[in-house]
CSV table of C-alpha atoms in Angstrom, one decimal:
chain,number,residue,atom,x,y,z
A,1,MET,CA,-183.3,30.8,-24.4
A,2,ILE,CA,-180.7,28.0,-23.9
A,3,LEU,CA,-177.0,28.6,-23.8
A,4,HIS,CA,-176.0,27.0,-27.1
A,5,GLU,CA,-178.3,29.4,-28.9
A,6,LEU,CA,-176.5,32.4,-27.3
A,7,ILE,CA,-173.0,31.3,-28.0
A,8,ASP,CA,-172.1,29.9,-31.4
A,9,TYR,CA,-169.5,27.1,-31.9
A,10,ASP,CA,-166.6,29.4,-33.1
A,11,LEU,CA,-167.0,31.7,-30.1
A,12,LEU,CA,-167.1,28.7,-27.7
A,13,ARG,CA,-163.9,27.4,-29.2
A,14,ILE,CA,-162.2,30.7,-28.7
A,15,ILE,CA,-163.4,30.8,-25.1
A,16,TRP,CA,-162.1,27.4,-24.3
A,17,TRP,CA,-158.8,27.9,-26.1
A,18,ALA,CA,-158.3,31.2,-24.1
A,19,LEU,CA,-159.1,29.3,-20.8
A,20,LEU,CA,-156.7,26.5,-21.7
A,21,GLY,CA,-154.0,29.0,-22.7
A,22,VAL,CA,-154.4,30.8,-19.3
A,23,LEU,CA,-154.1,27.5,-17.5
A,24,LEU,CA,-151.1,26.4,-19.4
A,25,ILE,CA,-149.4,29.8,-19.0
A,26,GLY,CA,-150.1,29.8,-15.3
A,27,PHE,CA,-148.5,26.3,-15.2
A,28,ALA,CA,-145.4,27.5,-17.0
A,29,LEU,CA,-145.1,30.7,-14.9
A,30,THR,CA,-145.6,29.0,-11.5
A,31,ASP,CA,-144.5,25.4,-11.7
A,32,GLY,CA,-141.9,26.4,-14.3
A,33,PHE,CA,-139.6,27.9,-11.8
A,34,ASP,CA,-140.1,24.9,-9.5
A,35,MET,CA,-138.8,22.7,-12.3
A,36,GLY,CA,-136.0,25.1,-13.0
A,37,VAL,CA,-134.9,25.1,-9.4
A,38,GLY,CA,-134.9,21.3,-9.3
A,39,ALA,CA,-132.9,21.1,-12.5
A,40,LEU,CA,-130.3,23.6,-11.1
A,41,LEU,CA,-130.0,22.0,-7.6
A,42,PRO,CA,-126.9,19.9,-8.3
A,43,PHE,CA,-125.1,22.8,-10.0
A,44,VAL,CA,-125.7,25.9,-7.8
A,45,ALA,CA,-125.5,24.1,-4.4
A,46,LYS,CA,-122.3,22.4,-3.5
A,47,THR,CA,-122.9,21.6,0.2
A,48,ASP,CA,-125.9,20.2,2.1
A,49,ALA,CA,-126.5,23.6,3.7
A,50,GLU,CA,-126.6,25.3,0.2
A,51,ARG,CA,-128.9,22.6,-1.1
A,52,ARG,CA,-131.2,23.2,1.8
A,53,VAL,CA,-131.3,26.9,1.0
A,54,VAL,CA,-132.2,26.2,-2.6
A,55,ILE,CA,-134.9,23.8,-1.7
A,56,ASN,CA,-136.4,26.2,0.8
A,57,THR,CA,-136.8,28.8,-1.9
A,58,VAL,CA,-139.7,26.7,-3.4
A,59,GLY,CA,-140.7,24.8,-0.3
A,60,PRO,CA,-143.8,26.9,0.5
A,61,VAL,CA,-145.2,27.1,-3.0
A,62,TRP,CA,-144.4,24.0,-5.0
A,63,GLU,CA,-147.5,22.0,-4.0
A,64,GLY,CA,-150.0,24.7,-5.1
A,65,ASN,CA,-148.2,25.4,-8.4
A,66,GLN,CA,-148.9,21.9,-9.7
A,67,VAL,CA,-152.7,22.6,-9.6
A,68,TRP,CA,-152.4,24.5,-12.8
A,69,PHE,CA,-151.3,21.3,-14.6
A,70,ILE,CA,-154.2,19.4,-13.2
A,71,LEU,CA,-156.7,22.1,-14.2
A,72,GLY,CA,-155.2,22.2,-17.8
A,73,GLY,CA,-155.6,18.4,-18.2
A,74,GLY,CA,-159.1,18.7,-16.8
A,75,ALA,CA,-159.9,21.5,-19.3
A,76,ILE,CA,-158.7,19.4,-22.3
A,77,PHE,CA,-160.9,16.5,-21.1
A,78,ALA,CA,-164.0,18.7,-20.6
A,79,ALA,CA,-163.7,20.7,-23.9
A,80,TRP,CA,-162.0,18.2,-26.3
A,81,PRO,CA,-162.5,14.6,-25.1
A,82,PRO,CA,-161.1,13.2,-28.5
A,83,LEU,CA,-158.0,15.4,-28.2
A,84,TYR,CA,-157.5,14.2,-24.5
A,85,ALA,CA,-157.9,10.5,-25.6
A,86,VAL,CA,-155.7,10.9,-28.7
A,87,SER,CA,-152.8,12.7,-26.9
A,88,PHE,CA,-152.8,10.6,-23.6
A,89,SER,CA,-153.1,7.3,-25.4
A,90,GLY,CA,-150.7,8.1,-28.3
A,91,PHE,CA,-148.1,9.7,-26.0
A,92,TYR,CA,-148.7,7.1,-23.3
A,93,LEU,CA,-145.0,6.3,-22.5
A,94,ALA,CA,-144.0,10.0,-22.6
A,95,MET,CA,-146.9,10.9,-20.3
A,96,PHE,CA,-146.0,8.0,-17.9
A,97,ILE,CA,-142.4,9.3,-17.7
A,98,ILE,CA,-143.7,12.8,-17.0
A,99,LEU,CA,-146.1,11.7,-14.3
A,100,ALA,CA,-143.4,9.4,-12.8
A,101,ALA,CA,-141.1,12.5,-12.5
A,102,LEU,CA,-143.8,14.6,-11.1
A,103,ILE,CA,-144.6,11.9,-8.5
A,104,VAL,CA,-140.9,11.5,-7.6
A,105,ARG,CA,-140.5,15.3,-6.9
A,106,PRO,CA,-143.0,15.7,-4.0
A,107,VAL,CA,-141.7,12.4,-2.5
A,108,ALA,CA,-138.1,13.8,-2.7
A,109,PHE,CA,-139.3,17.0,-1.0
A,110,LYS,CA,-140.8,15.1,1.9
A,111,PHE,CA,-138.3,12.3,2.4
A,112,ARG,CA,-135.0,14.1,1.8
A,113,SER,CA,-134.8,15.4,5.4
A,114,LYS,CA,-135.9,12.2,7.1
A,115,ARG,CA,-132.3,10.9,7.5
A,116,GLN,CA,-128.9,12.6,7.9
A,117,ASN,CA,-127.1,10.1,5.7
A,118,VAL,CA,-125.2,11.7,2.9
A,119,ARG,CA,-126.0,9.0,0.3
A,120,TRP,CA,-129.7,9.2,1.3
A,121,ARG,CA,-129.9,13.0,0.8
A,122,LYS,CA,-127.8,12.9,-2.4
A,123,SER,CA,-130.1,10.3,-3.9
A,124,TRP,CA,-133.2,12.5,-3.3
A,125,ASP,CA,-131.2,15.5,-4.7
A,126,TRP,CA,-130.9,13.7,-8.0
A,127,ALA,CA,-134.5,12.8,-7.8
A,128,LEU,CA,-135.4,16.5,-7.5
A,129,PHE,CA,-133.2,17.1,-10.5
A,130,ALA,CA,-135.0,14.5,-12.5
A,131,GLY,CA,-138.3,15.8,-11.4
A,132,GLY,CA,-137.5,19.2,-12.7
A,133,ALA,CA,-135.4,18.5,-15.8
A,134,VAL,CA,-137.3,15.5,-17.3
A,135,PRO,CA,-140.8,17.1,-17.5
A,136,ALA,CA,-139.4,20.4,-18.8
A,137,LEU,CA,-137.6,18.5,-21.6
A,138,ILE,CA,-140.5,16.2,-22.5
A,139,PHE,CA,-143.1,19.1,-22.5
A,140,GLY,CA,-140.9,20.8,-25.1
A,141,VAL,CA,-140.5,17.7,-27.1
A,142,ALA,CA,-144.4,17.4,-27.1
A,143,VAL,CA,-144.8,20.9,-28.3
A,144,GLY,CA,-142.2,20.3,-31.1
A,145,ASN,CA,-144.1,17.3,-32.3
A,146,VAL,CA,-147.4,19.1,-32.2
A,147,LEU,CA,-146.0,21.9,-34.4
A,148,GLN,CA,-144.7,19.4,-37.0
A,149,GLY,CA,-147.5,16.9,-36.8
A,150,VAL,CA,-148.0,13.4,-35.3
A,151,PRO,CA,-148.6,10.4,-37.5
A,152,PHE,CA,-152.0,9.2,-36.5
A,153,GLU,CA,-155.5,8.9,-38.1
A,154,LEU,CA,-159.0,8.8,-36.8
A,155,THR,CA,-161.3,6.0,-37.7
A,156,PRO,CA,-165.0,6.7,-38.6
A,157,ASP,CA,-165.8,6.0,-34.9
A,158,LEU,CA,-163.2,8.5,-33.8
A,159,PHE,CA,-160.7,5.8,-32.6
A,160,ALA,CA,-157.1,7.1,-32.9
A,161,ARG,CA,-154.8,4.8,-34.8
A,162,TYR,CA,-151.1,5.5,-34.7
A,163,GLU,CA,-148.3,4.4,-37.0
A,164,GLY,CA,-145.6,2.0,-35.6
A,165,ALA,CA,-145.2,-0.2,-32.6
A,166,PHE,CA,-145.6,1.1,-29.0
A,167,TYR,CA,-141.9,1.9,-28.3
A,168,ALA,CA,-141.4,3.0,-31.9
A,169,LYS,CA,-144.0,5.6,-31.5
A,170,PHE,CA,-142.1,7.0,-28.5
A,171,ALA,CA,-138.8,6.9,-30.3
A,172,GLY,CA,-140.4,8.7,-33.2
A,173,LEU,CA,-141.2,11.6,-31.0
A,174,LEU,CA,-137.5,12.2,-30.3
A,175,ASN,CA,-136.8,13.7,-33.8
A,176,PRO,CA,-134.3,16.5,-34.3
A,177,PHE,CA,-136.8,19.4,-34.3
A,178,ALA,CA,-138.7,18.1,-31.3
A,179,LEU,CA,-135.4,17.7,-29.3
A,180,LEU,CA,-134.4,21.2,-30.2
A,181,VAL,CA,-137.7,22.5,-28.8
A,182,GLY,CA,-137.2,20.3,-25.8
A,183,VAL,CA,-133.8,21.7,-25.1
A,184,MET,CA,-135.1,25.2,-25.5
A,185,SER,CA,-137.9,24.4,-23.1
A,186,LEU,CA,-135.5,23.1,-20.5
A,187,ALA,CA,-133.2,26.1,-21.0
A,188,MET,CA,-136.1,28.5,-20.6
A,189,LEU,CA,-137.4,27.0,-17.4
A,190,VAL,CA,-133.7,26.8,-16.0
A,191,THR,CA,-133.5,30.5,-16.7
A,192,HIS,CA,-136.8,30.9,-14.8
A,193,GLY,CA,-135.5,28.9,-11.9
A,194,ALA,CA,-132.2,30.8,-11.8
A,195,ALA,CA,-134.0,34.1,-11.6
A,196,TRP,CA,-136.1,32.7,-8.8
A,197,ILE,CA,-133.1,31.4,-6.8
A,198,SER,CA,-131.2,34.7,-7.3
A,199,PHE,CA,-134.2,36.6,-6.0
A,200,LYS,CA,-134.8,34.4,-3.0
A,201,ALA,CA,-131.2,33.3,-2.0
A,202,GLU,CA,-128.1,35.2,-1.1
A,203,GLY,CA,-124.4,34.9,-1.3
A,204,VAL,CA,-122.6,32.4,-3.5
A,205,VAL,CA,-125.8,30.4,-4.3
A,206,ALA,CA,-127.4,33.5,-5.8
A,207,THR,CA,-124.2,34.3,-7.7
A,208,ARG,CA,-124.0,30.8,-9.2
A,209,ALA,CA,-127.7,31.0,-10.1
A,210,ARG,CA,-127.2,34.3,-12.0
A,211,SER,CA,-124.3,32.7,-13.9
A,212,MET,CA,-126.3,29.7,-14.9
A,213,GLY,CA,-129.2,31.8,-15.8
A,214,THR,CA,-127.2,34.0,-18.1
A,215,ILE,CA,-126.0,30.9,-20.0
A,216,SER,CA,-129.4,29.2,-20.1
A,217,GLY,CA,-130.9,32.5,-21.2
A,218,LEU,CA,-128.6,32.7,-24.2
A,219,VAL,CA,-129.3,29.1,-25.0
A,220,THR,CA,-133.1,29.9,-24.9
A,221,ILE,CA,-132.8,32.8,-27.3
A,222,GLY,CA,-130.5,30.9,-29.7
A,223,GLY,CA,-132.9,27.9,-29.6
A,224,TYR,CA,-135.9,30.1,-30.2
A,225,VAL,CA,-134.5,31.8,-33.2
A,226,LEU,CA,-133.2,28.5,-34.7
A,227,ALA,CA,-136.5,26.7,-34.1
A,228,GLY,CA,-138.4,29.6,-35.5
A,229,LEU,CA,-136.3,29.5,-38.7
A,230,TRP,CA,-136.6,25.8,-38.9
A,231,LEU,CA,-140.3,25.9,-38.4
A,232,ALA,CA,-140.8,28.6,-41.0
A,233,TYR,CA,-138.6,27.3,-43.8
A,234,GLY,CA,-137.9,23.6,-43.0
A,235,ILE,CA,-141.3,22.2,-42.0
A,236,SER,CA,-144.3,22.0,-44.2
A,237,GLY,CA,-147.4,23.6,-42.7
A,238,TYR,CA,-151.1,23.0,-43.5
A,239,ALA,CA,-153.3,25.4,-45.2
A,240,TRP,CA,-157.1,25.1,-44.2
A,241,GLN,CA,-159.4,24.7,-47.2
A,242,LYS,CA,-162.8,23.9,-45.6
A,243,ILE,CA,-164.4,22.0,-42.8
A,244,LEU,CA,-167.0,19.3,-43.3
A,245,PHE,CA,-169.7,18.4,-40.8
A,246,PRO,CA,-170.8,14.9,-41.8
A,247,MET,CA,-173.4,14.7,-39.0
A,248,GLY,CA,-174.8,18.1,-39.5
A,249,ARG,CA,-173.4,19.2,-36.2
A,250,PRO,CA,-170.1,21.0,-35.3
A,251,ILE,CA,-169.2,18.3,-32.8
A,252,ARG,CA,-167.8,15.9,-35.3
A,253,PHE,CA,-165.9,17.8,-38.0
A,254,ILE,CA,-163.4,16.8,-40.7
A,255,PRO,CA,-160.8,19.5,-41.4
A,256,MET,CA,-159.8,19.4,-45.1
A,257,SER,CA,-156.3,20.7,-45.5
A,258,SER,CA,-153.3,20.5,-47.8
A,259,ALA,CA,-149.6,20.4,-47.0
A,260,GLN,CA,-147.5,23.1,-48.4
A,261,ALA,CA,-143.9,24.4,-48.0
A,262,ALA,CA,-143.5,27.3,-45.5
A,263,GLY,CA,-147.1,26.7,-44.6
A,264,PHE,CA,-146.7,28.4,-41.1
A,265,LEU,CA,-145.6,31.6,-42.8
A,266,PHE,CA,-148.6,31.3,-45.2
A,267,MET,CA,-151.0,30.9,-42.3
A,268,GLY,CA,-149.6,34.0,-40.7
A,269,ASN,CA,-150.2,36.3,-43.7
A,270,GLY,CA,-152.8,38.8,-42.9
A,271,HIS,CA,-152.5,38.1,-39.1
A,272,GLY,CA,-149.9,40.5,-38.0
A,273,LEU,CA,-150.8,40.2,-34.4
A,274,LEU,CA,-149.4,36.6,-34.4
A,275,TRP,CA,-146.0,37.9,-35.4
A,276,HIS,CA,-146.2,40.8,-32.9
A,277,ARG,CA,-146.8,38.3,-30.0
A,278,GLY,CA,-143.9,36.2,-31.0
A,279,LEU,CA,-141.5,39.2,-31.2
A,280,ALA,CA,-142.8,40.5,-27.9
A,281,PHE,CA,-142.1,37.1,-26.3
A,282,LEU,CA,-138.5,37.1,-27.8
A,283,ALA,CA,-138.0,40.6,-26.5
């Protein structure tokens, strides 16, 4: 008996969503504190010796932590090629900025110590800051846009067509709700990085990290509550009606949905576990 007869389409979707969730959570937990440490570098370390201490806290692990992101992108490509194509082509400029920041970060780790020049090291320190803060912010902006919807349509041959010009599409991603989620994402990873520094470092560096972590933690909680209320009452969600399979197969489906106010609250009715998870995360 072949595999597709043993596993139906709905179960296969759940398996792949669970796998993708594990990979993205692993990326947030591991590479998240790397980004937070980079974003905190100019603020918790005032001398070159202190900056060296902060960098050494992630020195042995930062390379391996990026593997989660690569595996997550590969999982999207393997399971949902149209989603991969739509997101990476539609968010091309945003993806380019993220990749540029992620490329600059390892270069900064390797080249910072090559010269004793103060300006040289300071430049690479700010590169590490950008390599941590920029991806954390843009990842949050991407999540905010996914929650409220992105203006594109699929042609009959599954070609994604976006509204607006190239740069206008990127500017359109920087809307108020998405920026709020981006700031919340940055604050959350800064809190993560501050906890890591305070755990690995000692003395004044650890003290500064704990202070920054307290502030960023409060910003994270406030942003989470505000974004949740905004999402629940200020953004129209979509209620699923039915799914059409024009080719008789579940590979090419057309979701039929209708927009409605407070749609995200409506979709949560009867699924109390969804609310419990959100409250557990906030706790």
